[in-house]
Every structure is written in structure tokens, then in C-alpha cells.
Amino acid sequence: MAPALACPVCGASLALVEGTPRALRCADGHSFDVARQGHVVLLSGGTRLRADTTDMVAARARVLGSGAYDPVTATVRDALVAAAPPAGLLLDLGAGTGHHTAAVLDALPGRDGVALELSVPALRRAARAHTRLAAVGADLTRPLPLRGGVAGAVLALFAPLPTVEELARVCAPGAVVVVVTPEPGHLATLRTRLDLLDVPAGKPDRLADRLGTGFGPVACVGVEARVRWTAEQAGDVVAMGPNAWHPSAARTASLAAMAEHAETTEDTVAVTVSSFVRR
């Protein structure tokens, strides 16, 4: 898999060099150590983006482990299998723990995957998520550390996309891109009760407009699943995403009251799964 990766400094191919530690190195001598946990960070410098913390990643792992998002994972998996993507890597942009990626790889035997993620705590989990998944630290706002045309399938679940030009560069002709965006009804009960960040309407339409002529739409599927959160799970939902960066005393008090009275909250996971093909 190493030859599909690109040096973030010069863009050249990387090769795996055995040793202690193992490293990925290009012909110009730029070297990137492979961590003992199995991931490698391919950044040429710092980043201005905030990466998920250890606590945020642990909260996400617990929420995903509850099965609340299983219908989303299944729809993404089925969309990719039905689209029969061409040969190439399965690339997951903003892969988090690799939970969704692993499920898709199980349905695509023989295909290797790359989880691109900025958060090191998430990369450590992604490196263990699947035997055919490589966990690579990357900033999606910069050129991706991949050679051109190496991806036959791309996932982006609740994650930002790189520029359209960069996405097209790493995709092989006919590559399938599956993007999951939240709908306004997504977690609406918790968002109202805990004053969480809003979900604007029209995200799938804006996504299709953005991808433009380089990617043609294939399918657009809505997913709605009823869930019931305990107070602890509601706290994890808050802690696993961008709401964690915006704490409030009122929210903390509401969660404490839910826990004190052993309340549960019925809610909805509501997303759109949009599929596109690289022209």
C-alpha cells in the first residue's frame, strides 16, 4: 500500500523502510516514522485545524458501539457494493476510528483501504479497525498524501471534502464517491433540549452543486432510524463532535438532571447518503 501514498513535502512515492521504528521514505530522503500503534502521520508541518481529542474519540467509539448508526453504515456499504467501484483503494476522508470503513472493507474483499484522519487518538483506533486498513494522519484542507488515480472508492461520513480538484486527482476514472450529510431532523430532540449546533437544510443539493461536472450523481438515499439515548449516551453524543468545543453550563445542568432521574430521550438519526461517480 505504501507506493499509493505520497510524500507531503515533495509529492513523490513513498516506500516502507524496515527498522526501529519502521518508516515511510521518499527518494528525496523525506522520512515519516510509523508509530508503534500502526499509524503514520503524513504532514509537512502543523495545521490550523482542531483535531478530536482522546475524550472525543472515546465518546464516538461508545456511540458507534451502541449500534445507533448501524443503519447509516449499512446504507453506505450497500451503496458502494451496488455501484461496483473500479479497482483501487477504498479511501475514507475523516475516517475517525475506522468503524464505518471496516464494515465496508468486509463487503469488498480483496480491496485495501486508507483512513485519512487528523486526530492521532482516532488514528490509533483506525489502525486496529481492519487488517486491510492503513491509518494515515492528514489535513484534508491540504493536498492529500496520495498518488494520483489510486482511489476506486471514497467515503466521507460527516466529514469535510477536499477541493473538487484534489478529490478528482486521487480518484481513478469511474471511482465512486459516497458522502453522508445530516438532515435538519438529525438528532433534533437532543439539539433542542441541549441547545446543540444547528443543521442547515439543503446540504445534499449544495454538495451536488459543488462537485459539479467532475462527478456525476448516481443515487441519493435518505436514512431515518429511531434511537433512544440514556443520559450517558446523550453526553457522549455531545462530546463526540463539534458541540464539544462549545460547552455551556445550561447543557451540563440538563445532562445532570437527565442522569439524576434516569431519563431516556427518543430521537432520530436522519441523514442523506449521496453517491457520485468520477467522470
Tab-separated table of N, CA, C and O in Angstrom, residues 159-213:
chain	number	residue	atom	x	y	z
A	159	ALA	N	-17.886	14.382	7.278
A	159	ALA	CA	-16.533	14.922	7.186
A	159	ALA	C	-16.450	15.915	6.036
A	159	ALA	O	-17.154	15.775	5.031
A	160	PRO	N	-15.581	16.910	6.152
A	160	PRO	CA	-15.412	17.857	5.047
A	160	PRO	C	-14.700	17.199	3.878
A	160	PRO	O	-13.883	16.297	4.054
A	161	LEU	N	-15.006	17.658	2.680
A	161	LEU	CA	-14.327	17.171	1.486
A	161	LEU	C	-13.154	18.081	1.153
A	161	LEU	O	-13.177	19.276	1.451
A	162	PRO	N	-12.124	17.538	0.527
A	162	PRO	CA	-11.077	18.408	-0.013
A	162	PRO	C	-11.637	19.195	-1.197
A	162	PRO	O	-12.824	19.082	-1.527
A	163	THR	N	-10.811	19.978	-1.842
A	163	THR	CA	-11.286	20.672	-3.033
A	163	THR	C	-11.716	19.651	-4.084
A	163	THR	O	-11.249	18.503	-4.092
A	164	VAL	N	-12.599	20.057	-4.972
A	164	VAL	CA	-13.068	19.163	-6.030
A	164	VAL	C	-11.894	18.726	-6.902
A	164	VAL	O	-11.809	17.569	-7.321
A	165	GLU	N	-10.972	19.639	-7.161
A	165	GLU	CA	-9.804	19.313	-7.981
A	165	GLU	C	-8.945	18.250	-7.308
A	165	GLU	O	-8.457	17.320	-7.971
A	166	GLU	N	-8.778	18.358	-5.998
A	166	GLU	CA	-7.956	17.378	-5.282
A	166	GLU	C	-8.651	16.032	-5.203
A	166	GLU	O	-8.025	14.976	-5.340
A	167	LEU	N	-9.951	16.053	-4.991
A	167	LEU	CA	-10.707	14.807	-4.968
A	167	LEU	C	-10.619	14.108	-6.325
A	167	LEU	O	-10.405	12.889	-6.398
A	168	ALA	N	-10.772	14.877	-7.395
A	168	ALA	CA	-10.688	14.296	-8.740
A	168	ALA	C	-9.285	13.751	-9.016
A	168	ALA	O	-9.138	12.726	-9.694
A	169	ARG	N	-8.272	14.407	-8.496
A	169	ARG	CA	-6.891	13.975	-8.746
A	169	ARG	C	-6.625	12.578	-8.206
A	169	ARG	O	-5.978	11.748	-8.868
A	170	VAL	N	-7.128	12.276	-7.002
A	170	VAL	CA	-6.806	10.988	-6.380
A	170	VAL	C	-7.741	9.878	-6.838
A	170	VAL	O	-7.468	8.706	-6.578
A	171	CYS	N	-8.843	10.225	-7.510
A	171	CYS	CA	-9.818	9.226	-7.943
A	171	CYS	C	-9.470	8.670	-9.320
A	171	CYS	O	-9.130	9.419	-10.241
A	172	ALA	N	-9.604	7.356	-9.465
A	172	ALA	CA	-9.498	6.738	-10.778
A	172	ALA	C	-10.759	7.046	-11.577
A	172	ALA	O	-11.813	7.337	-10.996
A	173	PRO	N	-10.697	6.997	-12.911
A	173	PRO	CA	-11.913	7.165	-13.710
A	173	PRO	C	-12.974	6.145	-13.290
A	173	PRO	O	-12.676	4.964	-13.120
A	174	GLY	N	-14.185	6.605	-13.098
A	174	GLY	CA	-15.256	5.718	-12.668
A	174	GLY	C	-15.309	5.476	-11.172
A	174	GLY	O	-16.175	4.722	-10.697
A	175	ALA	N	-14.406	6.094	-10.413
A	175	ALA	CA	-14.412	5.918	-8.957
A	175	ALA	C	-15.740	6.395	-8.372
A	175	ALA	O	-16.337	7.365	-8.835
A	176	VAL	N	-16.182	5.697	-7.328
A	176	VAL	CA	-17.451	6.005	-6.668
A	176	VAL	C	-17.167	6.781	-5.383
A	176	VAL	O	-16.323	6.379	-4.576
A	177	VAL	N	-17.869	7.879	-5.199
A	177	VAL	CA	-17.731	8.713	-4.003
A	177	VAL	C	-19.058	8.708	-3.258
A	177	VAL	O	-20.102	9.052	-3.836
A	178	VAL	N	-19.033	8.305	-1.996
A	178	VAL	CA	-20.237	8.248	-1.171
A	178	VAL	C	-20.075	9.220	-0.013
A	178	VAL	O	-19.110	9.132	0.757
A	179	VAL	N	-21.018	10.149	0.095
A	179	VAL	CA	-20.949	11.204	1.104
A	179	VAL	C	-22.199	11.151	1.971
A	179	VAL	O	-23.317	11.054	1.457
A	180	VAL	N	-22.004	11.220	3.287
A	180	VAL	CA	-23.119	11.229	4.234
A	180	VAL	C	-23.226	12.618	4.852
A	180	VAL	O	-22.261	13.131	5.424
A	181	THR	N	-24.410	13.229	4.706
A	181	THR	CA	-24.655	14.544	5.284
A	181	THR	C	-25.880	14.488	6.195
A	181	THR	O	-26.852	13.784	5.901
A	182	PRO	N	-25.860	15.215	7.303
A	182	PRO	CA	-27.013	15.208	8.205
A	182	PRO	C	-28.161	16.036	7.650
A	182	PRO	O	-27.963	17.022	6.941
A	183	GLU	N	-29.374	15.620	7.967
A	183	GLU	CA	-30.579	16.356	7.619
A	183	GLU	C	-31.011	17.220	8.814
A	183	GLU	O	-30.577	16.974	9.945
A	184	PRO	N	-31.865	18.224	8.592
A	184	PRO	CA	-32.296	19.077	9.709
A	184	PRO	C	-32.924	18.313	10.870
A	184	PRO	O	-32.851	18.749	12.021
A	185	GLY	N	-33.527	17.148	10.585
A	185	GLY	CA	-34.125	16.358	11.661
A	185	GLY	C	-33.140	15.493	12.426
A	185	GLY	O	-33.537	14.802	13.371
A	186	HIS	N	-31.867	15.517	12.035
A	186	HIS	CA	-30.862	14.672	12.672
A	186	HIS	C	-30.652	15.089	14.124
A	186	HIS	O	-30.309	16.245	14.405
A	187	LEU	N	-30.909	14.166	15.038
A	187	LEU	CA	-30.745	14.400	16.477
A	187	LEU	C	-31.514	15.639	16.937
A	187	LEU	O	-31.080	16.376	17.820
A	188	ALA	N	-32.686	15.850	16.336
A	188	ALA	CA	-33.436	17.083	16.595
A	188	ALA	C	-33.851	17.217	18.058
A	188	ALA	O	-33.858	18.329	18.604
A	189	THR	N	-34.208	16.110	18.699
A	189	THR	CA	-34.648	16.191	20.089
A	189	THR	C	-33.505	16.638	20.992
A	189	THR	O	-33.666	17.549	21.817
A	190	LEU	N	-32.333	16.002	20.848
A	190	LEU	CA	-31.194	16.412	21.661
A	190	LEU	C	-30.747	17.824	21.323
A	190	LEU	O	-30.365	18.596	22.210
A	191	ARG	N	-30.791	18.191	20.053
A	191	ARG	CA	-30.358	19.535	19.671
A	191	ARG	C	-31.241	20.599	20.316
A	191	ARG	O	-30.754	21.648	20.744
A	192	THR	N	-32.544	20.317	20.400
A	192	THR	CA	-33.449	21.278	21.037
A	192	THR	C	-33.271	21.288	22.549
A	192	THR	O	-33.167	22.352	23.173
A	193	ARG	N	-33.185	20.106	23.125
A	193	ARG	CA	-33.131	20.021	24.588
A	193	ARG	C	-31.808	20.537	25.144
A	193	ARG	O	-31.775	21.140	26.222
A	194	LEU	N	-30.713	20.313	24.409
A	194	LEU	CA	-29.390	20.661	24.916
A	194	LEU	C	-28.757	21.847	24.194
A	194	LEU	O	-27.582	22.146	24.410
A	195	ASP	N	-29.548	22.509	23.345
A	195	ASP	CA	-29.074	23.694	22.626
A	195	ASP	C	-27.783	23.395	21.863
A	195	ASP	O	-26.760	24.062	22.030
A	196	LEU	N	-27.857	22.375	20.996
A	196	LEU	CA	-26.695	21.983	20.204
A	196	LEU	C	-26.668	22.753	18.890
A	196	LEU	O	-27.624	23.422	18.514
A	197	LEU	N	-25.557	22.648	18.190
A	197	LEU	CA	-25.388	23.345	16.927
A	197	LEU	C	-26.464	22.935	15.932
A	197	LEU	O	-26.868	21.769	15.872
A	198	ASP	N	-26.904	23.878	15.127
A	198	ASP	CA	-27.972	23.635	14.165
A	198	ASP	C	-27.450	22.854	12.964
A	198	ASP	O	-26.244	22.849	12.678
A	199	VAL	N	-28.353	22.194	12.253
A	199	VAL	CA	-28.040	21.512	11.000
A	199	VAL	C	-28.794	22.225	9.887
A	199	VAL	O	-30.027	22.113	9.803
A	200	PRO	N	-28.122	22.965	9.026
A	200	PRO	CA	-28.820	23.694	7.964
A	200	PRO	C	-29.411	22.749	6.926
A	200	PRO	O	-28.892	21.658	6.676
A	201	ALA	N	-30.497	23.178	6.320
A	201	ALA	CA	-31.153	22.383	5.279
A	201	ALA	C	-30.411	22.517	3.957
A	201	ALA	O	-29.624	23.437	3.745
A	202	GLY	N	-30.657	21.566	3.049
A	202	GLY	CA	-30.149	21.668	1.688
A	202	GLY	C	-28.718	21.223	1.477
A	202	GLY	O	-28.143	21.497	0.417
A	203	LYS	N	-28.139	20.505	2.429
A	203	LYS	CA	-26.741	20.086	2.269
A	203	LYS	C	-26.522	19.181	1.058
A	203	LYS	O	-25.547	19.356	0.327
A	204	PRO	N	-27.379	18.190	0.809
A	204	PRO	CA	-27.161	17.344	-0.382
A	204	PRO	C	-27.175	18.129	-1.688
A	204	PRO	O	-26.389	17.856	-2.599
A	205	ASP	N	-28.067	19.114	-1.786
A	205	ASP	CA	-28.118	19.920	-3.009
A	205	ASP	C	-26.847	20.733	-3.186
A	205	ASP	O	-26.301	20.836	-4.296
A	206	ARG	N	-26.372	21.315	-2.104
A	206	ARG	CA	-25.138	22.098	-2.196
A	206	ARG	C	-23.948	21.206	-2.523
A	206	ARG	O	-23.026	21.612	-3.232
A	207	LEU	N	-23.980	19.978	-2.014
A	207	LEU	CA	-22.914	19.032	-2.316
A	207	LEU	C	-22.879	18.717	-3.800
A	207	LEU	O	-21.809	18.734	-4.428
A	208	ALA	N	-24.043	18.434	-4.386
A	208	ALA	CA	-24.106	18.125	-5.819
A	208	ALA	C	-23.647	19.305	-6.653
A	208	ALA	O	-22.923	19.139	-7.648
A	209	ASP	N	-24.017	20.512	-6.254
A	209	ASP	CA	-23.583	21.704	-6.983
A	209	ASP	C	-22.074	21.873	-6.894
A	209	ASP	O	-21.415	22.250	-7.876
A	210	ARG	N	-21.527	21.576	-5.728
A	210	ARG	CA	-20.088	21.762	-5.535
A	210	ARG	C	-19.274	20.787	-6.370
A	210	ARG	O	-18.259	21.144	-6.970
A	211	LEU	N	-19.694	19.526	-6.415
A	211	LEU	CA	-18.924	18.534	-7.159
A	211	LEU	C	-18.980	18.786	-8.668
A	211	LEU	O	-18.054	18.406	-9.396
A	212	GLY	N	-20.060	19.399	-9.117
A	212	GLY	CA	-20.117	19.906	-10.484
A	212	GLY	C	-19.888	18.867	-11.562
A	212	GLY	O	-20.288	17.709	-11.455
A	213	THR	N	-19.216	19.298	-12.638
A	213	THR	CA	-19.088	18.444	-13.818
A	213	THR	C	-18.086	17.313	-13.638
A	213	THR	O	-18.088	16.360	-14.409
